[in-house]
Coordinates of C-alpha atoms in Angstrom, one line a residue:
M1 CA 59.8 -42.6 -98.1
A2 CA 61.5 -39.4 -98.1
S3 CA 58.7 -37.9 -95.3
L4 CA 59.3 -40.5 -93.4
T5 CA 63.2 -39.9 -92.9
A6 CA 62.5 -36.1 -92.8
S7 CA 59.9 -36.7 -90.2
A8 CA 62.0 -38.9 -88.1
T9 CA 64.7 -36.4 -88.3
Q10 CA 62.3 -33.9 -87.8
R11 CA 61.3 -35.7 -84.1
T12 CA 65.9 -35.9 -83.5
S13 CA 66.1 -32.7 -83.7
H14 CA 62.9 -32.1 -81.4
R15 CA 64.7 -34.0 -78.9
G16 CA 68.0 -33.3 -79.6
C17 CA 66.4 -28.8 -78.8
S18 CA 64.4 -30.2 -75.4
S19 CA 67.9 -32.6 -74.0
G20 CA 69.7 -28.9 -75.0
L21 CA 66.9 -26.7 -73.1
R22 CA 67.0 -29.3 -70.1
N23 CA 70.4 -29.5 -70.0
L24 CA 70.3 -25.6 -70.2
V25 CA 67.4 -24.9 -67.3
L26 CA 69.8 -28.2 -64.6
F27 CA 72.7 -25.5 -65.4
L28 CA 71.1 -22.1 -64.9
T29 CA 68.7 -23.5 -62.3
L30 CA 72.5 -24.8 -60.6
L31 CA 73.9 -21.9 -61.3
T32 CA 71.9 -20.1 -59.5
C33 CA 72.1 -21.8 -57.2
I34 CA 75.3 -21.8 -56.7
I35 CA 75.1 -18.0 -56.7
R36 CA 72.2 -17.9 -52.9
S37 CA 74.3 -20.8 -51.9
S38 CA 78.1 -17.9 -51.8
E39 CA 75.8 -14.9 -50.6
S40 CA 73.9 -17.1 -47.7
I41 CA 77.6 -17.3 -46.7
K42 CA 78.7 -14.5 -46.9
P43 CA 80.1 -13.2 -43.4
S44 CA 77.6 -10.4 -41.9
N45 CA 78.5 -6.7 -41.7
I46 CA 79.8 -5.5 -37.5
V47 CA 78.5 -1.7 -36.8
L48 CA 79.6 -1.0 -33.5
I49 CA 78.8 2.1 -31.8
V50 CA 80.5 3.8 -28.6
T51 CA 79.6 6.4 -27.1
D52 CA 81.5 9.0 -24.4
D53 CA 80.9 8.6 -21.0
Q54 CA 77.9 7.3 -21.0
D55 CA 76.0 5.8 -17.3
V56 CA 73.8 3.0 -17.2
Q57 CA 73.4 3.4 -13.3
L58 CA 72.0 7.0 -13.8
G59 CA 69.6 6.2 -16.2
G60 CA 72.3 7.1 -19.2
M61 CA 70.2 5.3 -21.4
K62 CA 66.7 7.2 -20.7
P63 CA 67.0 9.5 -23.2
M64 CA 67.7 6.8 -26.3
K65 CA 64.2 5.5 -27.2
K66 CA 64.8 3.8 -30.3
T67 CA 68.3 2.6 -29.9
Q68 CA 66.3 1.2 -27.1
A69 CA 63.2 0.1 -29.5
L70 CA 65.5 -0.6 -32.6
I71 CA 68.3 -2.9 -30.9
G72 CA 67.3 -3.8 -27.5
D73 CA 64.3 -5.1 -27.8
E74 CA 65.6 -6.4 -31.1
G75 CA 68.2 -8.3 -29.4
A76 CA 69.9 -8.6 -26.3
T77 CA 69.9 -6.4 -23.5
F78 CA 72.7 -7.0 -21.0
T79 CA 72.8 -6.0 -18.2
N80 CA 76.3 -6.2 -16.1
A81 CA 78.1 -4.6 -18.9
F82 CA 81.3 -3.4 -17.5
A83 CA 84.7 -1.1 -18.2
A84 CA 88.1 -2.6 -17.6
T85 CA 88.6 0.9 -17.0
P86 CA 86.9 4.1 -16.0
L87 CA 88.6 6.5 -18.0
C88 CA 88.7 6.5 -21.9
C89 CA 92.2 6.1 -23.8
P90 CA 92.2 3.5 -21.1
S91 CA 89.5 1.9 -22.1
R92 CA 89.4 2.3 -25.1
S93 CA 92.4 0.9 -26.1
S94 CA 90.8 -2.1 -24.5
I95 CA 88.0 -1.8 -27.1
L96 CA 90.5 -2.4 -29.9
T97 CA 93.2 -4.5 -27.8
G98 CA 91.3 -6.7 -26.5
K99 CA 93.6 -6.5 -23.2
Y100 CA 93.6 -5.5 -19.8
P101 CA 94.8 -2.3 -19.5
H102 CA 98.5 -3.9 -17.4
N103 CA 98.8 -5.4 -20.8
H104 CA 98.8 -3.0 -23.7
Q105 CA 99.9 0.1 -21.3
V106 CA 97.8 2.7 -22.0
H107 CA 97.5 4.3 -17.7
N108 CA 95.4 7.8 -18.7
N109 CA 94.9 9.8 -20.9
S110 CA 98.6 11.5 -21.7
L111 CA 100.9 11.0 -23.9
S112 CA 103.2 9.8 -21.1
G113 CA 100.6 7.9 -20.2
N114 CA 100.7 5.7 -23.5
C115 CA 97.6 7.1 -25.0
S116 CA 98.5 7.3 -28.3
S117 CA 102.1 7.1 -28.2
P118 CA 104.6 5.8 -30.8
A119 CA 105.5 3.5 -28.7
W120 CA 101.1 2.2 -28.5
Q121 CA 101.1 2.2 -32.2
K122 CA 104.1 0.5 -33.4
A123 CA 103.3 -2.5 -30.8
H124 CA 99.1 -3.0 -29.8
E125 CA 97.4 -0.8 -33.4
P126 CA 98.7 -3.9 -35.3
L127 CA 97.5 -6.7 -33.4
A128 CA 94.2 -4.4 -32.5
F129 CA 90.9 -6.0 -34.0
P130 CA 90.5 -3.9 -37.4
V131 CA 93.3 -5.4 -38.5
Y132 CA 91.9 -8.8 -38.2
L133 CA 88.6 -8.2 -39.9
S134 CA 90.3 -6.2 -42.9
K135 CA 92.4 -9.4 -43.5
Q136 CA 89.1 -11.2 -44.0
N137 CA 87.6 -8.9 -47.0
Y138 CA 86.0 -6.7 -44.6
Q139 CA 85.4 -2.7 -46.0
T140 CA 85.9 -1.8 -42.8
F141 CA 85.2 2.1 -41.8
Y142 CA 85.5 3.9 -38.5
G143 CA 84.4 7.5 -37.5
G144 CA 84.5 10.0 -34.2
K145 CA 86.5 9.7 -31.5
Y146 CA 89.8 7.8 -31.0
L147 CA 92.4 8.1 -28.9
N148 CA 92.5 11.1 -27.0
Q149 CA 95.8 11.9 -28.0
Y150 CA 95.2 11.1 -31.6
G151 CA 96.4 13.4 -34.3
T152 CA 99.1 15.3 -32.0
K153 CA 102.5 16.2 -33.4
E154 CA 103.8 14.2 -30.4
A155 CA 101.0 11.6 -32.2
G156 CA 102.2 11.1 -35.2
G157 CA 100.3 14.5 -37.1
V158 CA 96.7 13.3 -38.5
S159 CA 98.9 11.5 -41.8
H160 CA 99.2 8.7 -39.7
V161 CA 96.3 6.2 -40.1
P162 CA 95.8 2.8 -37.9
P163 CA 96.1 -0.1 -40.2
G164 CA 93.1 -2.0 -40.7
W165 CA 91.1 0.6 -42.1
D166 CA 89.7 1.8 -45.4
Q167 CA 87.7 5.2 -44.5
W168 CA 89.5 7.3 -41.9
H169 CA 87.2 10.1 -40.9
A170 CA 89.0 10.2 -37.1
L171 CA 88.5 13.3 -34.8
V172 CA 92.2 15.1 -33.6
Q173 CA 92.0 14.9 -29.6
N174 CA 89.0 14.5 -27.1
S175 CA 85.5 14.5 -27.8
R176 CA 84.3 18.3 -29.3
Y177 CA 81.3 19.2 -30.8
Y178 CA 82.0 22.1 -32.7
N179 CA 85.5 24.2 -33.9
Y180 CA 87.3 20.6 -33.3
T181 CA 89.4 19.0 -36.6
L182 CA 89.5 15.7 -38.4
S183 CA 91.9 13.3 -40.1
V184 CA 90.3 12.5 -42.8
N185 CA 92.1 9.3 -44.2
G186 CA 95.5 10.9 -43.0
K187 CA 94.5 15.2 -44.3
E188 CA 93.4 17.4 -42.0
E189 CA 90.2 18.7 -42.4
K190 CA 88.9 21.3 -40.0
H191 CA 85.4 22.1 -39.4
G192 CA 83.2 25.2 -37.2
D193 CA 80.3 26.0 -36.0
N194 CA 77.8 25.4 -38.7
Y195 CA 75.5 22.5 -37.2
E196 CA 74.7 21.4 -40.7
K197 CA 78.2 21.2 -42.0
D198 CA 80.1 20.3 -38.4
Y199 CA 77.8 18.7 -35.2
L200 CA 80.0 16.2 -35.0
T201 CA 77.9 13.5 -33.9
D202 CA 75.3 14.2 -37.6
L203 CA 78.5 14.1 -39.1
V204 CA 80.1 10.9 -38.2
L205 CA 76.7 9.3 -38.8
N206 CA 76.3 11.1 -42.7
R207 CA 79.6 10.1 -43.3
S208 CA 78.9 5.9 -42.3
L209 CA 76.0 6.7 -44.9
H210 CA 78.0 7.7 -47.9
F211 CA 80.4 5.3 -47.0
L212 CA 77.1 2.2 -46.8
D213 CA 76.3 3.9 -50.2
D214 CA 79.9 3.2 -51.9
R215 CA 81.1 0.1 -50.7
S216 CA 81.2 -3.3 -52.3
P217 CA 78.4 -5.5 -51.3
Q218 CA 80.2 -8.4 -52.1
H219 CA 82.2 -8.1 -49.5
P220 CA 80.9 -7.4 -45.5
F221 CA 81.7 -4.2 -43.6
F222 CA 82.5 -3.4 -40.2
M223 CA 81.6 0.5 -38.7
M224 CA 83.0 1.7 -35.9
L225 CA 81.2 4.8 -35.2
C226 CA 82.1 6.6 -32.3
P227 CA 80.4 10.0 -31.3
P228 CA 81.5 13.0 -28.9
A229 CA 77.8 12.4 -26.3
P230 CA 77.1 12.6 -23.5
H231 CA 80.9 14.0 -23.0
S232 CA 81.5 18.4 -22.1
P233 CA 81.3 20.7 -23.6
W234 CA 77.8 18.7 -23.6
I235 CA 76.1 21.2 -27.0
A236 CA 73.5 20.0 -27.9
A237 CA 71.7 19.9 -31.0
P238 CA 70.1 23.1 -31.8
Q239 CA 66.6 21.8 -31.9
Y240 CA 67.0 20.2 -28.5
E241 CA 68.5 22.8 -26.6
K242 CA 64.8 23.0 -24.2
N243 CA 64.5 19.3 -24.0
Y244 CA 64.9 17.9 -21.1
S245 CA 64.6 21.2 -19.1
D246 CA 63.3 19.2 -15.6
V247 CA 65.3 17.0 -15.0
Q248 CA 67.7 16.8 -12.4
A249 CA 70.1 14.4 -11.1
P250 CA 69.0 11.7 -9.5
R251 CA 69.5 11.3 -5.8
D252 CA 68.9 8.6 -4.8
G253 CA 71.6 5.9 -3.7
S254 CA 74.7 7.0 -3.4
F255 CA 73.7 11.8 -4.0
N256 CA 75.6 13.6 -1.5
K257 CA 76.3 10.8 0.4
P258 CA 79.5 11.2 3.2
A259 CA 82.4 8.5 2.1
K260 CA 84.0 8.0 5.7
D261 CA 85.1 4.1 4.7
K262 CA 86.6 4.6 2.1
H263 CA 89.9 5.7 0.0
W264 CA 92.1 9.3 0.8
L265 CA 90.8 10.5 -2.1
L266 CA 86.7 9.9 -1.2
R267 CA 87.2 11.2 2.3
Q268 CA 87.9 15.3 1.0
P269 CA 84.8 16.4 -0.5
A270 CA 82.4 17.4 2.0
N271 CA 79.4 16.4 2.8
P272 CA 76.7 18.2 2.0
M273 CA 77.9 19.1 -1.0
T274 CA 77.2 22.9 -1.7
D275 CA 74.6 24.5 -3.5
S276 CA 76.3 25.9 -6.4
S277 CA 77.7 22.2 -7.4
I278 CA 74.8 21.2 -6.8
K279 CA 73.2 23.4 -9.4
Y280 CA 76.2 22.5 -11.4
L281 CA 76.3 18.6 -12.1
D282 CA 72.1 19.1 -12.0
N283 CA 73.3 21.7 -15.3
A284 CA 75.8 18.9 -16.7
F285 CA 73.0 15.8 -15.8
R286 CA 70.8 18.1 -18.2
K287 CA 73.2 18.5 -20.9
R288 CA 74.1 14.8 -21.6
W289 CA 71.1 14.4 -22.2
Q290 CA 70.6 16.4 -24.7
T291 CA 73.1 15.9 -26.9
L292 CA 72.1 11.9 -26.5
L293 CA 69.3 13.2 -28.3
S294 CA 71.5 13.0 -31.5
V295 CA 72.9 10.4 -30.8
D296 CA 69.3 8.5 -31.2
D297 CA 68.6 9.6 -34.0
L298 CA 72.1 8.6 -35.6
V299 CA 71.2 4.9 -34.5
E300 CA 67.3 5.3 -35.9
R301 CA 68.7 6.7 -39.3
L302 CA 72.1 3.9 -39.8
M303 CA 68.5 1.6 -39.3
K304 CA 66.5 2.4 -42.1
K305 CA 69.6 2.8 -44.4
L306 CA 70.1 -0.6 -42.8
D307 CA 67.0 -1.6 -44.2
D308 CA 66.3 0.7 -47.4
I309 CA 70.4 -1.3 -48.9
K310 CA 68.6 -4.9 -47.1
E311 CA 71.5 -5.2 -45.1
L312 CA 69.9 -5.4 -41.7
N313 CA 69.0 -8.2 -41.6
N314 CA 72.5 -9.6 -41.8
T315 CA 74.5 -6.9 -39.8
Y316 CA 74.9 -7.0 -36.3
I317 CA 74.5 -3.8 -34.9
I318 CA 76.8 -3.2 -30.6
Y319 CA 76.5 -0.3 -28.7
T320 CA 78.0 0.6 -25.4
S321 CA 79.2 3.1 -24.1
D322 CA 83.5 3.6 -23.4
H323 CA 82.8 3.9 -19.2
G324 CA 80.1 5.0 -17.1
Y325 CA 80.3 8.4 -15.1
H326 CA 79.2 10.3 -11.6
T327 CA 77.3 13.2 -11.1
G328 CA 76.7 13.8 -7.3
Q329 CA 77.3 10.2 -6.1
F330 CA 79.6 10.6 -2.9
S331 CA 79.3 14.2 -3.1
L332 CA 81.8 13.6 -6.2
P333 CA 79.9 16.8 -8.3
I334 CA 80.8 15.6 -12.0
D335 CA 83.3 12.4 -13.4
K336 CA 84.6 8.7 -13.6
R337 CA 87.8 7.1 -12.6
Q338 CA 86.5 5.6 -9.8
L339 CA 86.2 1.7 -8.9
Y340 CA 82.3 2.3 -7.8
E341 CA 79.3 1.0 -10.6
F342 CA 78.6 4.5 -11.6
D343 CA 81.0 4.6 -13.3
I344 CA 82.1 1.3 -14.6
R345 CA 79.2 0.0 -15.4
V346 CA 78.0 0.4 -19.0
P347 CA 75.3 -0.1 -20.9
L348 CA 75.1 -3.4 -23.9
L349 CA 72.4 -3.7 -26.5
V350 CA 72.8 -5.5 -29.4
R351 CA 71.3 -7.1 -32.3
G352 CA 72.2 -9.4 -35.3
P353 CA 71.7 -12.9 -36.8
G354 CA 70.8 -15.8 -34.6
I355 CA 70.0 -13.3 -32.1
K356 CA 66.1 -13.6 -30.4
P357 CA 64.5 -10.1 -29.4
K358 CA 64.2 -9.2 -26.5
Q359 CA 66.5 -11.1 -24.3
T360 CA 68.0 -9.9 -20.9
L361 CA 70.8 -11.3 -20.6
Q362 CA 72.7 -12.0 -16.7
A363 CA 76.6 -13.1 -17.6
P364 CA 78.4 -10.7 -17.2
V365 CA 80.8 -8.7 -19.9
V366 CA 83.6 -7.0 -20.3
N367 CA 84.4 -4.7 -22.9
I368 CA 88.6 -6.1 -23.6
D369 CA 85.4 -9.1 -24.7
L370 CA 84.2 -7.5 -27.9
A371 CA 87.3 -8.0 -29.7
L372 CA 86.8 -11.3 -30.0
T373 CA 83.5 -11.3 -30.0
I374 CA 83.6 -8.9 -33.3
L375 CA 85.8 -11.4 -34.8
D376 CA 84.2 -14.6 -33.6
I377 CA 81.6 -13.2 -35.7
A378 CA 83.5 -12.6 -38.4
G379 CA 85.4 -16.1 -38.9
V380 CA 87.9 -15.7 -37.1
N381 CA 89.1 -18.8 -35.9
L382 CA 89.9 -17.6 -31.8
T383 CA 92.8 -19.9 -31.1
Q384 CA 95.3 -17.7 -33.4
V385 CA 94.5 -14.1 -31.8
N386 CA 96.1 -13.1 -29.0
M387 CA 93.4 -11.4 -26.8
D388 CA 92.9 -10.6 -23.3
G389 CA 88.6 -11.3 -23.8
Q390 CA 86.4 -13.8 -24.5
S391 CA 83.1 -13.6 -27.4
F392 CA 80.1 -13.0 -26.0
L393 CA 78.2 -13.9 -29.5
P394 CA 77.6 -17.8 -26.9
Q395 CA 75.3 -16.2 -24.0
M396 CA 73.4 -14.0 -27.6
A397 CA 72.8 -16.8 -29.7
P398 CA 73.8 -20.2 -27.9
S399 CA 72.7 -22.2 -30.9
L400 CA 75.3 -20.4 -32.8
R401 CA 78.3 -21.2 -30.0
N402 CA 78.5 -23.2 -27.5
G403 CA 80.6 -21.3 -24.5
T404 CA 80.7 -20.4 -21.0
T405 CA 80.3 -17.2 -19.2
R406 CA 84.2 -15.9 -16.5
P407 CA 82.7 -15.8 -13.0
Y408 CA 84.9 -12.7 -12.0
F409 CA 87.6 -10.6 -14.0
L410 CA 90.0 -7.5 -13.4
L411 CA 88.9 -3.6 -13.2
E412 CA 92.3 -1.4 -13.0
Y413 CA 93.2 2.1 -12.8
T414 CA 96.1 4.4 -11.9
G415 CA 95.6 7.3 -11.1
E416 CA 96.7 10.9 -12.1
G417 CA 97.6 14.1 -10.7
H418 CA 100.4 16.9 -10.9
P419 CA 103.2 17.1 -9.0
V420 CA 102.8 20.7 -7.6
Q421 CA 99.5 21.9 -5.8
D422 CA 96.9 23.0 -6.8
P423 CA 96.4 27.0 -6.4
A424 CA 92.9 27.0 -6.1
C425 CA 93.4 23.7 -3.5
P426 CA 96.1 24.2 -1.5
K427 CA 95.2 22.0 1.9
L428 CA 95.6 19.3 -0.6
G429 CA 98.8 19.0 -1.0
P430 CA 100.5 18.1 -4.5
G431 CA 99.0 14.8 -5.6
L432 CA 95.7 15.7 -7.6
A433 CA 94.0 16.0 -10.4
N434 CA 90.8 17.6 -11.7
C435 CA 90.1 19.5 -9.5
F436 CA 86.9 21.4 -9.5
P437 CA 86.1 24.5 -7.9
D438 CA 85.2 24.3 -3.7
C439 CA 88.1 21.7 -4.1
V440 CA 86.7 18.6 -4.4
C441 CA 89.8 16.7 -6.2
E442 CA 88.3 13.2 -8.6
D443 CA 91.9 12.6 -9.1
A444 CA 95.3 11.9 -7.6
Y445 CA 98.3 9.7 -7.4
N446 CA 96.8 7.0 -5.0
N447 CA 93.8 7.2 -6.1
T448 CA 95.4 4.0 -8.2
Y449 CA 93.8 0.3 -8.0
A450 CA 92.7 -3.1 -8.5
C451 CA 89.5 -4.8 -8.3
V452 CA 88.2 -8.3 -8.6
R453 CA 84.3 -8.0 -9.3
T454 CA 82.0 -10.9 -9.6
L455 CA 79.2 -11.8 -9.9
K456 CA 78.5 -16.1 -9.2
D457 CA 78.5 -17.9 -6.0
H458 CA 79.3 -13.7 -4.3
N459 CA 78.1 -10.7 -6.1
L460 CA 81.3 -9.2 -4.8
Q461 CA 84.0 -6.2 -5.9
Y462 CA 87.2 -6.6 -4.1
C463 CA 89.7 -3.4 -4.7
E464 CA 93.4 -2.5 -3.3
F465 CA 95.0 0.7 -3.5
A466 CA 98.8 1.5 -3.9
D467 CA 98.6 4.0 -1.9
N468 CA 100.2 4.3 1.6
E469 CA 97.8 3.1 3.6
S470 CA 97.8 -0.3 1.2
F471 CA 94.0 0.4 1.1
V472 CA 91.4 -2.6 0.6
E473 CA 87.8 -2.1 -0.1
V474 CA 84.8 -5.1 -0.1
Y475 CA 82.0 -4.3 -1.4
N476 CA 78.6 -7.0 -0.7
L477 CA 76.5 -6.1 -3.7
T478 CA 73.4 -8.1 -2.8
A479 CA 73.0 -6.3 0.3
D480 CA 74.6 -2.8 -0.9
P481 CA 74.0 -1.9 -4.4
H482 CA 74.8 1.3 -4.2
Q483 CA 78.2 0.2 -2.4
L484 CA 77.7 2.5 1.2
E485 CA 79.0 0.6 3.7
N486 CA 83.1 -0.9 3.0
I487 CA 82.5 -4.7 5.0
V488 CA 87.2 -5.2 4.5
K489 CA 86.6 -5.5 7.8
K490 CA 83.7 -7.8 8.6
V491 CA 84.4 -11.0 5.8
D492 CA 85.5 -14.0 6.3
P493 CA 89.6 -13.9 6.7
A494 CA 89.5 -17.3 3.9
L495 CA 87.1 -15.0 1.6
L496 CA 89.8 -12.4 1.4
Q497 CA 92.3 -14.6 1.5
T498 CA 90.3 -15.8 -2.0
M499 CA 89.5 -12.7 -4.1
N500 CA 93.7 -11.3 -2.8
Q501 CA 94.7 -14.7 -4.8
R502 CA 92.2 -14.2 -7.3
L503 CA 92.9 -10.2 -8.2
I504 CA 97.3 -11.6 -7.9
K505 CA 96.4 -14.1 -10.5
L506 CA 94.6 -11.3 -12.7
Q507 CA 96.9 -9.0 -12.5
S508 CA 99.6 -10.9 -13.8
C509 CA 97.4 -12.7 -16.7
E510 CA 97.5 -12.3 -20.5
G511 CA 95.9 -14.1 -23.7
S512 CA 93.8 -17.3 -22.6
S513 CA 95.5 -17.4 -19.1
C514 CA 93.4 -14.0 -18.3
R515 CA 91.1 -16.1 -19.4
D516 CA 91.2 -19.3 -17.0
T517 CA 89.2 -18.2 -14.3
K518 CA 87.7 -21.9 -12.4
K519 CA 89.1 -21.5 -9.1

């Protein structure tokens, strides 16, 4: 009887152990599921790469073979991406705020033009998209050029770090490759001309890689990388100084063409261009491509790092530029600031979760859309954000979002000039700026314009100038992709009236009214 009781006790004990073991296994399985579930709903990481002055119309992406393979071929390439304005500081302000220039009030690259001014810092930096990301527990990193007047004494010096950034490695003032100053989390850091330590494109990459090593894996990250290339002074890395020695600027389209039917500034350059001007712009064209090879390396190394840390498949990578550029179009040697396609079109390549590879998308996108797209990816409630743009996530990944494309959008620019005449170009009088040899000036007070660009129904551009001629330019981009003929006198007056009404509406739009373009 005793042995029977012992046996029964053992069986009961075994059943208890078995039941406890099953409960433990069940608990561990449930815990694993919870952990995996929390990992799967972790917001995606985001990387935004913004180059400086990189065109897309004149072959600016040709040096970027790795970038096109690693981002474009693995995701979406937008063929109709535009800057809201063709100048660095106003355009970058649009990227940060998601607003048209008439709303963020940055007119040019000067402090008086509101570039990184104390007024800008007070009114707009607290509402820039990195602030929203920080509230979403994103770890944030900035590296490279910020705004042209950033870090100057009048703009608060290097101690000013805009809100929303955890790691801040920003260039003081305009693009440089060597001999520059950084603000590193509010502390001044001077750099010389040693390639290994100082070449800015490589430094931006290396600092971003350190950030990835030091980040917390529990939270998503956002990085904004802004290398100087291909902005002047066009200093290539030593290994690329001899590349493209036989390349010259494209001679097709509007290259070295007269601009008799265009606004006053474009009617000034001599045509044909002098041999010295052509030699100068060809040299600039080659050097621009040389500097971009280091950006291509940056993309490759960054992608490898993301892959090594197992974050590549959960990261959106966006590649773009602040605006386009020209080299000889309408006899203008080198610059930007004009309303034409070569200055306003930008590259835009995106890869990331939910984006199918090898997509070529024709939906129009403006750089004011970048901020809301990034916030959309981060899970921010966009109805609570007052920005002019709209998310283009639905265009790239329709399985993730529903959305519509805009039928038309605004382009605007405020011209710059000097109150006194350029001593080298006295015949042109005062009011001009950015004058090159041979008295070719790239900007003027009266180079102030606003345009409506539409791709739906009519592939048109309609522009009005704030000058004493009230000059108007209209182009049919389907029939005339190089904008050689201003057809303002040939267009149906009813269409001109429609475009004028659209322009008036857009010039006063704010927030959602900038997206309400049904009429």
